[in-house]
């Protein structure tokens, strides 16, 4: 049965209420609270029963047939929600807004929040990673992007030009879990985000008009950015529904403030996760993360993805690392104190939103207790970071919240003795009455002579006197016992005195629970006033934690301080790949990476498995680490500040979008060529191998020439096309290097050492033998290779201008006639038809 097929006039009052709620949340699965369960109905029930593996049943709702239904216990709903969210669904939690005891008829219910991938604020999200929700606002000629982590309050925004590919690269770079788009967006973009990248996308045109949140964007002058931010805020606030004033003032992203690279570079270099397993282990983040707080780990990941370009700020971090490494005793003290600091950013979010418990406030108290010592250590280290220790807030939490308080707020046992006199009096009554019960049990045994008489309690009957079946004949009328319940082995009685005490005890306990809850809410309101200060402290702690992590890894792995220069010189002596060095069993072979002012391109040759890709990767990783403000895996390092990094490493087909290896190669090469500047770093690993040999060689040379003549970026280009090494004669800023190997008695040994000059021989058959291919196959390949080498006519074919040498008269003839014709025209003054006719005539001339 579908919801759309139902005659609503026949529905029961409760089901009518459900239908009205569902009408407002068509794209969400409704968890509808009924007593101790969250129930789902109609299509929601069918979907949820499959995804969550629940029994699909039915419910009478006033119709001729039962409506589809499934449900989960309210106390265990979180795991079920997690599963639905991970599968890409939205879940709307519809709660009872009234106490059933106080209401006649249907209890009022409504949605209190919608939970989605990007709006989670609970403990289920990864503590070491941000949980971003983003939006795209289409302005036709450009795009506005803003993104926020609701759990921490961070808000960012930027503008990019109206290029669809650039937009996709920007969105995928940040690993957003959910994206909101306005209704004028190109639907192809929506489909790519949903299908190719599995991002939850919602289309809405609404913008927030609530002035209570205007502080987030009020200082931004660009109205496009303001509209973008308000578009995202509308969705967030409409979804979460609670107080979100922990959201911070928006940070405007300026691309030139950071070293730029796209998702391909991030993946190729395995900065935050490995290519093979998509796991953190064995990534650069894994190696560098010795942080003691979750905030520090998140800040470190952000820094890896957004290295700096400000030399002054970078050197400031170097200075702090040096100081920490020198003052290692103070550093150890700092580490000890940081270990006591909990996730202040996310605690601040829960304090404001209201979903915190006593454990959260205890974590806040523990964190605040460590701040005075952290402040003192930072002063001794002469760091320019000032921490507010919030002593008055610590004192409040110290005297109010019990150390063993439960997770729930409606069970009592939250507030310490001495904080509230009314609460102390109620607790005294409650504990005194309980003592009375114990005394009563003893006195009743003595008064009646019934030795096994017990005084007990249950929620149905309250307090009672229990006498076993064997001794019930000892109960006399003058005792004043009134039979209340007969059990198989005993009889239960009540007395007027017992009922009087019961009323006192239960009344006091209910008052205690209600009063403690009220006091806890009052304390939370006081703590809310400190949220902005807590967030400022969290930012300082995050950076300090990251820098102490840099100091530790620098000492552990013998990293060195880079020397940042204005000249375009790269001089990395004994450079290593930091992760490979720690993971590999054999001794790592370091290499120099040298590119002086006159060298822009290193053309790298050598056999497979010799270490060409690792050599290129370690250069890029060293640059990224240096611009993060971290020491680097070299004996010494001199380098300039880079603005962008582009990589093409690996040869995986983009099967999802149906693009071949070669097409992916060419797209990434085009992206680098069109976006790179002289201050960029380009890494191309065997570019052109995805097509036929001569095609690949031609393209490789043309790309090298273009980079050399037009872009002038520092470039590392590895290749198996050994014919390209002759380019060193024609391209003055290109230098050949090779990864050496020794061939002895038909066996190949990799030295992993990079040396000047080129190799003119391929070792493919030798590498195949290392892979244990059959000897007969290897021998046959050798025979075939000898035939090819004898028959091959090796010409000096590669020059800067052409793949094929021309004599002077041919060159003259080719350039003069056609070039002179083209020089005569002005395309801007031609109509489309004139241009097409001219192109046709030009083609005829070329054919002649």
PDB file of C-alpha atoms in Angstrom, residues 565-724:
ATOM      1  CA  UNK A 565      64.546  31.324  -1.061  1.00  0.00           C
ATOM      2  CA  UNK A 566      63.227  33.741  -3.669  1.00  0.00           C
ATOM      3  CA  UNK A 567      65.390  32.245  -6.422  1.00  0.00           C
ATOM      4  CA  UNK A 568      63.913  29.397  -8.459  1.00  0.00           C
ATOM      5  CA  UNK A 569      66.382  26.860  -7.108  1.00  0.00           C
ATOM      6  CA  UNK A 570      65.646  23.350  -5.806  1.00  0.00           C
ATOM      7  CA  UNK A 571      68.472  21.751  -3.891  1.00  0.00           C
ATOM      8  CA  UNK A 572      67.311  18.767  -1.834  1.00  0.00           C
ATOM      9  CA  UNK A 573      70.372  16.851  -0.610  1.00  0.00           C
ATOM     10  CA  UNK A 574      69.866  13.214   0.416  1.00  0.00           C
ATOM     11  CA  UNK A 575      66.119  13.514  -0.061  1.00  0.00           C
ATOM     12  CA  UNK A 576      63.925  10.603   1.074  1.00  0.00           C
ATOM     13  CA  UNK A 577      60.293   9.593   0.738  1.00  0.00           C
ATOM     14  CA  UNK A 578      59.289   9.804   4.430  1.00  0.00           C
ATOM     15  CA  UNK A 579      56.589   7.102   4.361  1.00  0.00           C
ATOM     16  CA  UNK A 580      58.411   4.618   2.109  1.00  0.00           C
ATOM     17  CA  UNK A 581      61.511   4.994   4.282  1.00  0.00           C
ATOM     18  CA  UNK A 582      59.586   3.948   7.406  1.00  0.00           C
ATOM     19  CA  UNK A 583      57.623   1.136   5.764  1.00  0.00           C
ATOM     20  CA  UNK A 584      60.295  -0.599   3.659  1.00  0.00           C
ATOM     21  CA  UNK A 585      62.371  -3.375   5.207  1.00  0.00           C
ATOM     22  CA  UNK A 586      65.589  -2.625   3.301  1.00  0.00           C
ATOM     23  CA  UNK A 587      67.764   0.426   3.860  1.00  0.00           C
ATOM     24  CA  UNK A 588      66.365   3.434   2.013  1.00  0.00           C
ATOM     25  CA  UNK A 589      68.639   4.964  -0.657  1.00  0.00           C
ATOM     26  CA  UNK A 590      68.477   8.791  -0.461  1.00  0.00           C
ATOM     27  CA  UNK A 591      68.870  10.926  -3.598  1.00  0.00           C
ATOM     28  CA  UNK A 592      69.667  14.520  -4.418  1.00  0.00           C
ATOM     29  CA  UNK A 593      67.050  16.559  -6.285  1.00  0.00           C
ATOM     30  CA  UNK A 594      68.851  19.409  -8.016  1.00  0.00           C
ATOM     31  CA  UNK A 595      67.330  22.057 -10.271  1.00  0.00           C
ATOM     32  CA  UNK A 596      69.291  25.289 -10.496  1.00  0.00           C
ATOM     33  CA  UNK A 597      68.069  28.594 -11.960  1.00  0.00           C
ATOM     34  CA  UNK A 598      68.737  27.377 -15.500  1.00  0.00           C
ATOM     35  CA  UNK A 599      67.105  23.959 -15.062  1.00  0.00           C
ATOM     36  CA  UNK A 600      63.320  23.812 -15.235  1.00  0.00           C
ATOM     37  CA  UNK A 601      62.808  20.235 -16.435  1.00  0.00           C
ATOM     38  CA  UNK A 602      64.321  16.973 -15.222  1.00  0.00           C
ATOM     39  CA  UNK A 603      63.789  14.223 -17.816  1.00  0.00           C
ATOM     40  CA  UNK A 604      64.026  10.983 -15.841  1.00  0.00           C
ATOM     41  CA  UNK A 605      64.784   7.653 -17.505  1.00  0.00           C
ATOM     42  CA  UNK A 606      65.432   4.190 -16.092  1.00  0.00           C
ATOM     43  CA  UNK A 607      63.817   0.748 -15.802  1.00  0.00           C
ATOM     44  CA  UNK A 608      60.497   0.018 -14.163  1.00  0.00           C
ATOM     45  CA  UNK A 609      60.668  -0.595 -10.399  1.00  0.00           C
ATOM     46  CA  UNK A 610      63.929   1.384 -10.221  1.00  0.00           C
ATOM     47  CA  UNK A 611      62.296   4.194  -8.249  1.00  0.00           C
ATOM     48  CA  UNK A 612      61.400   6.940 -10.763  1.00  0.00           C
ATOM     49  CA  UNK A 613      57.887   7.468  -9.371  1.00  0.00           C
ATOM     50  CA  UNK A 614      59.132   7.456  -5.779  1.00  0.00           C
ATOM     51  CA  UNK A 615      61.819  10.007  -6.712  1.00  0.00           C
ATOM     52  CA  UNK A 616      59.161  12.327  -8.157  1.00  0.00           C
ATOM     53  CA  UNK A 617      56.734  11.808  -5.291  1.00  0.00           C
ATOM     54  CA  UNK A 618      59.338  12.558  -2.628  1.00  0.00           C
ATOM     55  CA  UNK A 619      60.065  15.898  -4.287  1.00  0.00           C
ATOM     56  CA  UNK A 620      56.379  16.903  -4.186  1.00  0.00           C
ATOM     57  CA  UNK A 621      55.910  15.611  -0.627  1.00  0.00           C
ATOM     58  CA  UNK A 622      58.988  17.532   0.522  1.00  0.00           C
ATOM     59  CA  UNK A 623      57.541  20.718  -1.012  1.00  0.00           C
ATOM     60  CA  UNK A 624      54.173  20.120   0.678  1.00  0.00           C
ATOM     61  CA  UNK A 625      55.759  19.384   4.068  1.00  0.00           C
ATOM     62  CA  UNK A 626      57.985  22.462   3.794  1.00  0.00           C
ATOM     63  CA  UNK A 627      55.029  24.736   3.005  1.00  0.00           C
ATOM     64  CA  UNK A 628      52.998  23.179   5.826  1.00  0.00           C
ATOM     65  CA  UNK A 629      55.666  24.592   8.137  1.00  0.00           C
ATOM     66  CA  UNK A 630      57.130  21.157   8.890  1.00  0.00           C
ATOM     67  CA  UNK A 631      60.742  20.028   8.674  1.00  0.00           C
ATOM     68  CA  UNK A 632      61.533  17.784   5.712  1.00  0.00           C
ATOM     69  CA  UNK A 633      63.187  14.393   5.010  1.00  0.00           C
ATOM     70  CA  UNK A 634      66.475  15.699   3.604  1.00  0.00           C
ATOM     71  CA  UNK A 635      70.021  16.301   4.832  1.00  0.00           C
ATOM     72  CA  UNK A 636      69.520  19.880   3.629  1.00  0.00           C
ATOM     73  CA  UNK A 637      66.811  21.573   1.583  1.00  0.00           C
ATOM     74  CA  UNK A 638      66.756  24.829  -0.370  1.00  0.00           C
ATOM     75  CA  UNK A 639      63.625  25.642  -2.364  1.00  0.00           C
ATOM     76  CA  UNK A 640      61.313  28.465  -3.439  1.00  0.00           C
ATOM     77  CA  UNK A 641      57.653  28.866  -2.480  1.00  0.00           C
ATOM     78  CA  UNK A 642      55.410  27.093  -5.001  1.00  0.00           C
ATOM     79  CA  UNK A 643      51.880  28.213  -5.864  1.00  0.00           C
ATOM     80  CA  UNK A 644      50.492  24.969  -7.386  1.00  0.00           C
ATOM     81  CA  UNK A 645      51.351  21.297  -7.808  1.00  0.00           C
ATOM     82  CA  UNK A 646      50.129  19.151 -10.714  1.00  0.00           C
ATOM     83  CA  UNK A 647      50.670  15.402 -10.978  1.00  0.00           C
ATOM     84  CA  UNK A 648      49.975  12.626 -13.421  1.00  0.00           C
ATOM     85  CA  UNK A 649      51.235   9.480 -11.724  1.00  0.00           C
ATOM     86  CA  UNK A 650      49.699   6.049 -12.298  1.00  0.00           C
ATOM     87  CA  UNK A 651      47.546   4.754 -15.132  1.00  0.00           C
ATOM     88  CA  UNK A 652      44.126   3.859 -13.829  1.00  0.00           C
ATOM     89  CA  UNK A 653      41.182   4.065 -16.227  1.00  0.00           C
ATOM     90  CA  UNK A 654      38.227   6.173 -15.164  1.00  0.00           C
ATOM     91  CA  UNK A 655      35.785   3.306 -15.713  1.00  0.00           C
ATOM     92  CA  UNK A 656      32.877   5.038 -13.988  1.00  0.00           C
ATOM     93  CA  UNK A 657      32.759   7.885 -16.500  1.00  0.00           C
ATOM     94  CA  UNK A 658      33.890   5.613 -19.338  1.00  0.00           C
ATOM     95  CA  UNK A 659      37.156   7.429 -19.963  1.00  0.00           C
ATOM     96  CA  UNK A 660      40.270   5.510 -21.004  1.00  0.00           C
ATOM     97  CA  UNK A 661      43.713   5.804 -19.481  1.00  0.00           C
ATOM     98  CA  UNK A 662      44.835   7.944 -22.396  1.00  0.00           C
ATOM     99  CA  UNK A 663      41.877  10.324 -22.146  1.00  0.00           C
ATOM    100  CA  UNK A 664      42.455  10.730 -18.396  1.00  0.00           C
ATOM    101  CA  UNK A 665      46.151  11.381 -19.084  1.00  0.00           C
ATOM    102  CA  UNK A 666      45.391  14.026 -21.672  1.00  0.00           C
ATOM    103  CA  UNK A 667      42.761  15.747 -19.480  1.00  0.00           C
ATOM    104  CA  UNK A 668      45.140  15.924 -16.537  1.00  0.00           C
ATOM    105  CA  UNK A 669      47.972  17.109 -18.779  1.00  0.00           C
ATOM    106  CA  UNK A 670      45.694  19.810 -20.198  1.00  0.00           C
ATOM    107  CA  UNK A 671      44.669  20.881 -16.699  1.00  0.00           C
ATOM    108  CA  UNK A 672      48.321  21.278 -15.708  1.00  0.00           C
ATOM    109  CA  UNK A 673      49.316  23.090 -18.903  1.00  0.00           C
ATOM    110  CA  UNK A 674      46.382  25.515 -18.735  1.00  0.00           C
ATOM    111  CA  UNK A 675      46.658  26.295 -14.996  1.00  0.00           C
ATOM    112  CA  UNK A 676      50.400  26.125 -14.234  1.00  0.00           C
ATOM    113  CA  UNK A 677      52.582  29.206 -13.749  1.00  0.00           C
ATOM    114  CA  UNK A 678      56.382  29.593 -13.596  1.00  0.00           C
ATOM    115  CA  UNK A 679      56.031  29.121  -9.815  1.00  0.00           C
ATOM    116  CA  UNK A 680      54.304  25.745 -10.132  1.00  0.00           C
ATOM    117  CA  UNK A 681      55.624  22.183  -9.780  1.00  0.00           C
ATOM    118  CA  UNK A 682      54.585  19.600 -12.404  1.00  0.00           C
ATOM    119  CA  UNK A 683      55.111  15.836 -12.107  1.00  0.00           C
ATOM    120  CA  UNK A 684      54.382  13.720 -15.196  1.00  0.00           C
ATOM    121  CA  UNK A 685      55.073  10.010 -14.915  1.00  0.00           C
ATOM    122  CA  UNK A 686      55.421   8.285 -18.325  1.00  0.00           C
ATOM    123  CA  UNK A 687      52.929  10.580 -20.004  1.00  0.00           C
ATOM    124  CA  UNK A 688      51.745   9.265 -23.388  1.00  0.00           C
ATOM    125  CA  UNK A 689      52.045   5.564 -22.623  1.00  0.00           C
ATOM    126  CA  UNK A 690      48.280   5.128 -23.027  1.00  0.00           C
ATOM    127  CA  UNK A 691      48.450   5.282 -26.827  1.00  0.00           C
ATOM    128  CA  UNK A 692      50.566   4.003 -29.718  1.00  0.00           C
ATOM    129  CA  UNK A 693      54.335   4.421 -29.330  1.00  0.00           C
ATOM    130  CA  UNK A 694      54.914   7.159 -31.915  1.00  0.00           C
ATOM    131  CA  UNK A 695      51.746   9.020 -30.910  1.00  0.00           C
ATOM    132  CA  UNK A 696      52.836   8.886 -27.283  1.00  0.00           C
ATOM    133  CA  UNK A 697      56.376  10.016 -28.093  1.00  0.00           C
ATOM    134  CA  UNK A 698      55.131  12.888 -30.238  1.00  0.00           C
ATOM    135  CA  UNK A 699      52.774  14.124 -27.566  1.00  0.00           C
ATOM    136  CA  UNK A 700      55.378  13.731 -24.838  1.00  0.00           C
ATOM    137  CA  UNK A 701      57.876  15.844 -26.778  1.00  0.00           C
ATOM    138  CA  UNK A 702      55.287  18.468 -27.659  1.00  0.00           C
ATOM    139  CA  UNK A 703      54.226  18.751 -24.008  1.00  0.00           C
ATOM    140  CA  UNK A 704      57.848  19.031 -22.870  1.00  0.00           C
ATOM    141  CA  UNK A 705      58.513  21.761 -25.435  1.00  0.00           C
ATOM    142  CA  UNK A 706      55.364  23.653 -24.408  1.00  0.00           C
ATOM    143  CA  UNK A 707      56.300  23.538 -20.715  1.00  0.00           C
ATOM    144  CA  UNK A 708      59.882  24.534 -21.551  1.00  0.00           C
ATOM    145  CA  UNK A 709      59.033  27.453 -23.859  1.00  0.00           C
ATOM    146  CA  UNK A 710      55.697  28.756 -22.569  1.00  0.00           C
ATOM    147  CA  UNK A 711      55.146  27.801 -18.910  1.00  0.00           C
ATOM    148  CA  UNK A 712      58.677  27.496 -17.512  1.00  0.00           C
ATOM    149  CA  UNK A 713      57.417  25.636 -14.423  1.00  0.00           C
ATOM    150  CA  UNK A 714      59.723  23.320 -12.474  1.00  0.00           C
ATOM    151  CA  UNK A 715      58.889  19.917 -13.976  1.00  0.00           C
ATOM    152  CA  UNK A 716      59.870  16.287 -13.390  1.00  0.00           C
ATOM    153  CA  UNK A 717      59.049  14.108 -16.406  1.00  0.00           C
ATOM    154  CA  UNK A 718      59.763  10.380 -16.336  1.00  0.00           C
ATOM    155  CA  UNK A 719      59.632   8.401 -19.563  1.00  0.00           C
ATOM    156  CA  UNK A 720      60.409   5.098 -21.299  1.00  0.00           C
ATOM    157  CA  UNK A 721      60.809   6.907 -24.618  1.00  0.00           C
ATOM    158  CA  UNK A 722      64.587   6.974 -24.611  1.00  0.00           C
ATOM    159  CA  UNK A 723      64.569   8.863 -27.904  1.00  0.00           C
ATOM    160  CA  UNK A 724      63.451  11.920 -25.924  1.00  0.00           C
TER     161      UNK A 724
END
